[in-house]
Coordinates of C-alpha atoms in Angstrom, one line a residue:
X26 CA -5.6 8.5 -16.9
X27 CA -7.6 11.4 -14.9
X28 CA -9.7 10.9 -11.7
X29 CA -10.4 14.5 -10.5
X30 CA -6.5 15.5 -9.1
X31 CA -5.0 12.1 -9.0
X32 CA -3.3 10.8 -12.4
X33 CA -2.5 7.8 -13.4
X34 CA 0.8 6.9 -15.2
X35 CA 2.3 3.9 -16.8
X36 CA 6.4 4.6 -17.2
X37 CA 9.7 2.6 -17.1
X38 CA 12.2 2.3 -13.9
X39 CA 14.5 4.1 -15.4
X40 CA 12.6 7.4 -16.4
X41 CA 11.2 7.8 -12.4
X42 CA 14.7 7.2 -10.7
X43 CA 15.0 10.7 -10.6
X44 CA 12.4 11.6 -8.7
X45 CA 14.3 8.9 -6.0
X46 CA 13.5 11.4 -3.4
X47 CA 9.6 11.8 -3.7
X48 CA 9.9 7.8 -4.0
X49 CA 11.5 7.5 -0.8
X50 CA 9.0 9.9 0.8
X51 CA 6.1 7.9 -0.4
X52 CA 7.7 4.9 0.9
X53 CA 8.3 6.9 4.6
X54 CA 4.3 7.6 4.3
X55 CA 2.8 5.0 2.5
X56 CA 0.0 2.7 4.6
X57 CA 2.2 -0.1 4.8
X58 CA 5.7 -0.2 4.5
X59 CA 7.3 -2.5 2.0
X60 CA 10.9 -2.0 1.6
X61 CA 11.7 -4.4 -1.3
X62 CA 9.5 -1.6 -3.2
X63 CA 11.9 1.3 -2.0
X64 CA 14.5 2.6 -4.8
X65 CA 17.8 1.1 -3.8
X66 CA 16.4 -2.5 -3.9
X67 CA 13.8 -2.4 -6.6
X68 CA 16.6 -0.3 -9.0
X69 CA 19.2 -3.5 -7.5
X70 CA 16.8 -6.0 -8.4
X71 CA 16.2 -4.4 -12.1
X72 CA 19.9 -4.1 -12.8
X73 CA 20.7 -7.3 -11.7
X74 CA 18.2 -9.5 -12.1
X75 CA 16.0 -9.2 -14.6
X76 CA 16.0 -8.3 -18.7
X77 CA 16.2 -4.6 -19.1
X78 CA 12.4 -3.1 -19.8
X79 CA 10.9 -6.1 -17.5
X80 CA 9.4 -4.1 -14.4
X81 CA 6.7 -1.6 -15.3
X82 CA 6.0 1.1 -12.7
X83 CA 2.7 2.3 -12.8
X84 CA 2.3 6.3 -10.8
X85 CA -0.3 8.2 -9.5
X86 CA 0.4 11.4 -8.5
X87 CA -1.8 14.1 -7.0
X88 CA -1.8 17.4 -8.8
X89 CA -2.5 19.0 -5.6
X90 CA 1.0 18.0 -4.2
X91 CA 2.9 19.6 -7.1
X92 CA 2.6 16.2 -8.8
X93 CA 4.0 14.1 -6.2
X94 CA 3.8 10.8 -6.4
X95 CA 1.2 9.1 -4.0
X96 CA 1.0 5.4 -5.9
X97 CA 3.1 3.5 -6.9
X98 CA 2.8 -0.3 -8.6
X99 CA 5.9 -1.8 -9.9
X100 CA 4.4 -4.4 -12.7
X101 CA 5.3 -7.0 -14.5
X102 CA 4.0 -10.0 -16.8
X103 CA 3.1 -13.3 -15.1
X104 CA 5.8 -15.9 -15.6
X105 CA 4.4 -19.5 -15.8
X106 CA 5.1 -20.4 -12.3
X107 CA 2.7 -18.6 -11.3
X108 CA -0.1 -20.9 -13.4
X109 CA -1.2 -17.8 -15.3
X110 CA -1.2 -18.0 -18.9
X111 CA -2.4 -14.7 -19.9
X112 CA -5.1 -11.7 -19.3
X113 CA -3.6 -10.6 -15.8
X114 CA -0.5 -8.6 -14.6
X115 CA 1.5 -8.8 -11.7
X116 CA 2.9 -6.5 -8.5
X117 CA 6.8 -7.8 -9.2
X118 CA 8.4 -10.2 -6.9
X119 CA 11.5 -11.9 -7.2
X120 CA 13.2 -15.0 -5.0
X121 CA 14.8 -12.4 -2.7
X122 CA 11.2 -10.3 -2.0
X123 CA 8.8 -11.3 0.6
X124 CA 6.3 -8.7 0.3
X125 CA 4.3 -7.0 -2.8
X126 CA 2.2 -4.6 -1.3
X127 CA 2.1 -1.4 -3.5
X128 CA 3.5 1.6 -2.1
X129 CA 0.2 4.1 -1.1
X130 CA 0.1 7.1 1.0
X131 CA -2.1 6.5 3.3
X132 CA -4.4 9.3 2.9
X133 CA -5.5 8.7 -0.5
X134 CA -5.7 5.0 -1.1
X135 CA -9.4 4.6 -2.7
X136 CA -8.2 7.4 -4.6
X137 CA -5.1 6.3 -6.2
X138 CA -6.7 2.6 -6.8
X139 CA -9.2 4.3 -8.6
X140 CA -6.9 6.1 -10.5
X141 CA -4.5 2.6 -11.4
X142 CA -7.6 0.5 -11.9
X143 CA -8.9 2.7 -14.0
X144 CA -5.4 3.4 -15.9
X145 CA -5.2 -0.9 -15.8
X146 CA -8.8 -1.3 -17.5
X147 CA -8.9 1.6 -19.8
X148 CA -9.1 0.8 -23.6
X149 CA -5.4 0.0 -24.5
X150 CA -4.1 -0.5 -21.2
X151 CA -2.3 -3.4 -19.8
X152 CA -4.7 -5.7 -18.4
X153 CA -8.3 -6.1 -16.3
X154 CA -7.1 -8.2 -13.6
X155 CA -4.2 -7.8 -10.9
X156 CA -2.3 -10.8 -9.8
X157 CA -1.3 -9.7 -6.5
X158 CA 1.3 -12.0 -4.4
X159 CA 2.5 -11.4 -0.8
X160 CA 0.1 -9.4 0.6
X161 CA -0.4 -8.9 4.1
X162 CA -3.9 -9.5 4.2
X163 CA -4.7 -8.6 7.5
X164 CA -2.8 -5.2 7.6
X165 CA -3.9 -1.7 6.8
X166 CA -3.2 -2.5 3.0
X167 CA -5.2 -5.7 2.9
X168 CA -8.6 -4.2 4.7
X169 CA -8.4 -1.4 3.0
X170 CA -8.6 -2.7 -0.6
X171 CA -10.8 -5.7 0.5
X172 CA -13.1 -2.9 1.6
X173 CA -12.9 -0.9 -2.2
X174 CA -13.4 -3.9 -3.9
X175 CA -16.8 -4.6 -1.7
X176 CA -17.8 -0.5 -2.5
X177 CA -16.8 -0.9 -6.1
X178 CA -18.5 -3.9 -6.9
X179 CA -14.9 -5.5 -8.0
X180 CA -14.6 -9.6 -7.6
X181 CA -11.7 -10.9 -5.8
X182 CA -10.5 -14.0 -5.0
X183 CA -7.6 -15.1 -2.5
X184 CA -5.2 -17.9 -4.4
X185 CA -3.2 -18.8 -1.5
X186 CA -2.6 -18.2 1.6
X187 CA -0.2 -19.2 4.5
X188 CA 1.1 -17.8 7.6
X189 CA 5.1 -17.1 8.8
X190 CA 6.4 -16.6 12.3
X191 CA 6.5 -13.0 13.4
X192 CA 6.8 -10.8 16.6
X193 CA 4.3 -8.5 17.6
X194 CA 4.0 -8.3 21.4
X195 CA 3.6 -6.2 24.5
X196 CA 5.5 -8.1 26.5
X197 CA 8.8 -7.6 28.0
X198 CA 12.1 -9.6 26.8
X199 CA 11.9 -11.7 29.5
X200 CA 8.3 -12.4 29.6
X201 CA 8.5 -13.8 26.1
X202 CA 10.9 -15.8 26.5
X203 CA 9.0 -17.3 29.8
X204 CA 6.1 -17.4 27.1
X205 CA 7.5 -20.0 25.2
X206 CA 8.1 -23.5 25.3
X207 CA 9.6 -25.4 28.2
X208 CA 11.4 -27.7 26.5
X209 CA 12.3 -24.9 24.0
X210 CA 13.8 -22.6 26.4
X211 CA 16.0 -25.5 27.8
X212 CA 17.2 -26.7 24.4
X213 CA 18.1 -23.1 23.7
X214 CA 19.9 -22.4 27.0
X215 CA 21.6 -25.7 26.6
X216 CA 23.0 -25.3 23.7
X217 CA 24.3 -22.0 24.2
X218 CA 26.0 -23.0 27.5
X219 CA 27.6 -25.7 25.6
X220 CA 29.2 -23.3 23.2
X221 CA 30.2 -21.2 26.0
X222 CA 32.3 -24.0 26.7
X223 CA 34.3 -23.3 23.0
X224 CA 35.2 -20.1 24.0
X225 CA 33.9 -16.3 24.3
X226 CA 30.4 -15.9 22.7
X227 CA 29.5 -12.7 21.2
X228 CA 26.1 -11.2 19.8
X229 CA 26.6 -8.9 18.3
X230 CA 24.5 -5.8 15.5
X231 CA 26.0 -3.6 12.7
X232 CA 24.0 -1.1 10.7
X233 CA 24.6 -0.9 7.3
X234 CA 26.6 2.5 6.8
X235 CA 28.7 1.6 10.4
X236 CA 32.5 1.4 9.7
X237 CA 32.1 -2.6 9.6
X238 CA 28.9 -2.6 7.9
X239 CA 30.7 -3.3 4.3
X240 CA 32.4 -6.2 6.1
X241 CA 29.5 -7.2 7.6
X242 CA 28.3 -8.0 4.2
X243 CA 31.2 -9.6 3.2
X244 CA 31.5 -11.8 5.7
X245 CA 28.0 -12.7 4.8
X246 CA 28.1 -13.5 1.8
X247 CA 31.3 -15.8 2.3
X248 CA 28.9 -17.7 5.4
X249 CA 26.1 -18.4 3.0
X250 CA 28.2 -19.7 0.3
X251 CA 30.1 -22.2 2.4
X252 CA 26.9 -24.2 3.3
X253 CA 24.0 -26.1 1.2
X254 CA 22.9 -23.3 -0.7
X255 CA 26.6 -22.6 -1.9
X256 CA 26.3 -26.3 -3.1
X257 CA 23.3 -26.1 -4.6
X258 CA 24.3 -22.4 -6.5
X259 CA 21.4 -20.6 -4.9
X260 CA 23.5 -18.3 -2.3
X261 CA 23.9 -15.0 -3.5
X262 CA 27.9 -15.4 -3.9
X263 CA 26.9 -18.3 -6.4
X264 CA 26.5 -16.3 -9.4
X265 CA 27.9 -13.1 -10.5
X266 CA 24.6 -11.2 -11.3
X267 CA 22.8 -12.0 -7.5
X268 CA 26.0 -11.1 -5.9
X269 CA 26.1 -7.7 -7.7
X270 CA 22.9 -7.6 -6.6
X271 CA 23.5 -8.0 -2.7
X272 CA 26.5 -5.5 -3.2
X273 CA 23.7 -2.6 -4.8
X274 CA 20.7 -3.3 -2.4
X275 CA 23.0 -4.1 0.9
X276 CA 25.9 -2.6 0.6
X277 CA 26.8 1.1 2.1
X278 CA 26.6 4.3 0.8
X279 CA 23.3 3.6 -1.2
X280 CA 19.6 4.7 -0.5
X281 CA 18.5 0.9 0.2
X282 CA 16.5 -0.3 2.6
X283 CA 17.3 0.9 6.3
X284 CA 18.9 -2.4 7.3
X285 CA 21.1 -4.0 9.6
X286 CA 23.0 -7.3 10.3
X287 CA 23.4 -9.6 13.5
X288 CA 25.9 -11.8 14.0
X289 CA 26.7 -14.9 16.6
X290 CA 30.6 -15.7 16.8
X291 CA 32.4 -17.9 18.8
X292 CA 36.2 -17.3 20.0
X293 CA 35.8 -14.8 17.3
X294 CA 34.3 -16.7 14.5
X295 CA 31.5 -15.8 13.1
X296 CA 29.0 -18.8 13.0
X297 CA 25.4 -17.6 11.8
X298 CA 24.4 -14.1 10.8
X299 CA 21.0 -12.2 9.7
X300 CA 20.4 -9.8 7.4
X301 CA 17.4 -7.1 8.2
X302 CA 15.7 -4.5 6.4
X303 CA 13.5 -1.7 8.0
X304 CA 10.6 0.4 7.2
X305 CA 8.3 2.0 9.5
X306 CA 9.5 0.6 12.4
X307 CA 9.2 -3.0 11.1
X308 CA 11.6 -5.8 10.6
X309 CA 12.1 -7.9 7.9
X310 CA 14.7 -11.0 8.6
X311 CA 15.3 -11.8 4.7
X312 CA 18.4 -13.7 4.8
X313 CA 20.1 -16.1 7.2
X314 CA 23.4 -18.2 6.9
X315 CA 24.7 -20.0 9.5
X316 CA 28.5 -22.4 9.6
X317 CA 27.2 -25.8 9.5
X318 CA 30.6 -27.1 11.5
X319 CA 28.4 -25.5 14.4
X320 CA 25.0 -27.3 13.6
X321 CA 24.9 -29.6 16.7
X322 CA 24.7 -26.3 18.3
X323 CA 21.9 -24.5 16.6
X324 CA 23.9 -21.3 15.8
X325 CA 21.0 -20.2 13.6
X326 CA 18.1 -20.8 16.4
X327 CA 20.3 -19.3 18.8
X328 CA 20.5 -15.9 16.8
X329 CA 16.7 -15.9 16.0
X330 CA 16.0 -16.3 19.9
X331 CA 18.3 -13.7 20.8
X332 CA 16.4 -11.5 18.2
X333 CA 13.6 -11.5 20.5
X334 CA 14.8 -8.7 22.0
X335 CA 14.2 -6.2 19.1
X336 CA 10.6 -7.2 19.3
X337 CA 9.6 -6.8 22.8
X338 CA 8.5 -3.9 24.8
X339 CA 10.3 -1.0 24.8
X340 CA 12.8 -2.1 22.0
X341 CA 11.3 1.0 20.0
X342 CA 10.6 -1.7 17.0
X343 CA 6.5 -2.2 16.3
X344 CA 7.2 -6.1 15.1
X345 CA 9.2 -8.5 13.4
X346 CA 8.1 -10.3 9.9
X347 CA 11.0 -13.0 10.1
X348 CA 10.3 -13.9 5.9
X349 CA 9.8 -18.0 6.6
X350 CA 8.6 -20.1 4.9
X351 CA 5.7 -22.6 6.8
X352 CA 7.1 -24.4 8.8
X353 CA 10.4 -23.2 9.1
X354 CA 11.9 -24.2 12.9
X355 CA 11.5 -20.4 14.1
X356 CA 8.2 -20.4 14.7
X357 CA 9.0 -22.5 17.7
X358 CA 11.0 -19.1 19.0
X359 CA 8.6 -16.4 17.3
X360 CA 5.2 -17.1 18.7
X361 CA 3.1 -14.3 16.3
X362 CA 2.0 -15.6 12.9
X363 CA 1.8 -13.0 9.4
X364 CA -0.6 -13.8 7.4
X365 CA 0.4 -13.8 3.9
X366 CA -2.1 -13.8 0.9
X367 CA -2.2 -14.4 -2.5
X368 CA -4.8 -11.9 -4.3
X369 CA -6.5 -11.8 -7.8
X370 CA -8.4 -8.6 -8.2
X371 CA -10.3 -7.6 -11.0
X372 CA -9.9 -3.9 -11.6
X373 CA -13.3 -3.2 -13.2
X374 CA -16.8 -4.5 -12.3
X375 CA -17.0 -5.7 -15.9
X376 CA -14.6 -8.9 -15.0
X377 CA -16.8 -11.9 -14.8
X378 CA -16.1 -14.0 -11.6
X379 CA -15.6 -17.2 -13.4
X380 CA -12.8 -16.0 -15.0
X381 CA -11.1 -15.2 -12.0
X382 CA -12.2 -18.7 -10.6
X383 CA -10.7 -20.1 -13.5
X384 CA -7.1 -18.3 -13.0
X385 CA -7.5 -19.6 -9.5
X386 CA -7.6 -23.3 -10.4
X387 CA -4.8 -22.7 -12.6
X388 CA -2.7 -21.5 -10.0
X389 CA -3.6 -24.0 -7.8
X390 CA -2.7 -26.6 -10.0
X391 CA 1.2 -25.1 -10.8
X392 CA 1.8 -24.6 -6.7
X393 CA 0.7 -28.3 -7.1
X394 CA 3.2 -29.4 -9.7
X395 CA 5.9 -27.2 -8.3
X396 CA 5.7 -28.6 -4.9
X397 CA 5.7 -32.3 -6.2
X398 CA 8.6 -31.6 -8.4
X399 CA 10.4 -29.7 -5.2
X400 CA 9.8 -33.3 -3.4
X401 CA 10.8 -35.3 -5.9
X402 CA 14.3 -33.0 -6.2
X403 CA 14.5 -33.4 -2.7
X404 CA 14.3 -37.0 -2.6
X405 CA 16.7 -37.8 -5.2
X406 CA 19.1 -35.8 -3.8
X407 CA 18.8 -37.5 -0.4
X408 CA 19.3 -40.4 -2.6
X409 CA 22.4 -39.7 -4.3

């Protein structure tokens, strides 16, 4: 579909790989960066993990830029987790993204969601509401659609929301870490100086396409599979397809995400590492592993604290999004909160509010059953 110069294009992941380079540009200029959306991990992600023909891209590219593309909204079908039956589509996620914010240059973005919205609601298209999951809400993305839908006279509603631990600071390294917690800080020194007393201890940070970057992923891999999730077949080593995958959207010599790995070893043993991805100056900690021989010691905390450092002032890094659930025992190291939002859009003014209000409460009551089920897993297995 047509709005002035900007055009509107519904296509499949394999017809726009080609055109990886005016992807990646779009990703290097987009108004928020959001590198499980960049081409080496959305192709992995395709390849690996879902049926062929499951992720629709919708483009928008401006005629005015030689047809560049300035838009870009990888779809897909809501899957019954997410307590949608039908009459919405989805931004694609997977287990292993933490973010669905569509790529969009930044000078252009009332222009290119008219454009998709008007693609999305046209006679024939794919659907009048947008399920839109892990979006930074209050980011430049966030603000700037909540402000189009207000101009446009588009309802919206917010499913879910919940906030993760992140870094964004001007303080110094060592400010920080006088910012936070007494009896943190001694826990953390503690337990460090106590592995001291195993032998040498060694932080250390390989970028992907370094010389050890491939065996940094390796080694990895191996890490995660030795603990609970290796027992419970959710580490990426666990099944043939999500290892393929890690190999594609980590591994060297492929246009993935920016990314690199840190690693805590002891006597030379490696005993918790992270992986990290980068985009516009951000980073995003999506996978940890740590050697459970070494819990008494914290191995993981002990990494994430020594992490700091890449956040603080002069570190060259705008902030750190460390991926986490609620809850999760870092935010008693990383002191900044993400808010992360759940949105359901209607793309034309024409989509009644109630019915939005009525894909909320069905949402609502699937995170409901999910969690209960989660607990009861949990419980039985503590059981056993």
């Amino acid at each position: 579909m047509k709005t002035e110069r900007y055009i509107a294009e519904l296509t499949s992941l394999p017809a726009f790989e080609p055109e990886r380079e005016g992807w990646s540009a779009l990703a290097r200029e987009a108004i928020e960066p959001n590198p499980f959306y960049e081409p080496g991990f959305l192709m992995a992600s395709a390849r690996n993990l879902e049926r062929p023909d499951a992720i629709i891209l919708l483009v928008v590219r401006d005629s005015a830029r030689n047809n560049r593309p300035v838009g870009l909204f990888p779809l897909c079908w809501p899957r019954l987790r997410d307590g949608i039956l039908f009459g919405a589509i989805s931004l694609y996620r997977n287990p292993y993204t933490s973010l669905s914010t569509p790529l969009i240059h930044a000078d252009c973005v009332p222009e290119v969601l008219d454009a998709a919205f008007g693609l999305l609601a046209a006679p024939g298209g794919q659907a009048d509401v947008l399920h839109m999951p892990l979006i930074s809400a209050s980011r430049p993305f966030g603000a700037a659609l909540a402000a189009y839908c207000a101009g446009r006279g588009l309802p919206q509603r917010i499913g879910s929301q919940f906030s993760r631990a992140a870094i964004e600071t001007t303080l110094s390294l060592s400010e920080y870490q006088r910012a936070l917690a007494r009896n943190t800080r001694k826990s953390l020194t503690r337990k460090l100086r106590r592995l001291e007393e195993r032998g040498p201890v060694a932080f250390t940070t390989i970028r992907k396409n370094s010389p050890e970057g491939q065996k940094a992923l390796d080694e990895f891999l191996y890490l995660e599979s030795l603990g609970w999730k290796g027992q419970r077949g959710t580490a990426l080593a666990s099944k043939p397809q999500t290892r393929a995958f890690a190999l594609s959207a980590f591994g060297t010599g492929n246009d993935g995400p920016d990314l690199f790995f840190e690693r805590l070893s002891v006597n030379g043993r490696t005993i918790a590492m992270n992986v990290n991805l980068i985009a516009q100056r951000v980073v995003y900690t999506i996978k940890t592993a740590y050697d459970e021989a070494y819990g008494d010691y914290s191995p993981g905390a002990l990494l994430d604290w020594n992490t700091i450092r890449f956040g603080t002032a002069g570190a060259g890094i705008a902030r750190l999004d460390s991926c986490a659930d609620p809850g999760h025992r870092i935010e008693t190291i990383w002191r900044e909160r993400e808010s992360i939002a759940t949105l359901i859009v209607g793309v034309t003014a024409a989509v009644a509010p109630a019915r939005l209000d009525r894909i909320e409460t069905g949402m609502r009551w699937m995170s409901r059953a999910i969690g209960g089920a989660k607990a009861l897993r949990d419980k039985l297995a503590g059981a056993a």
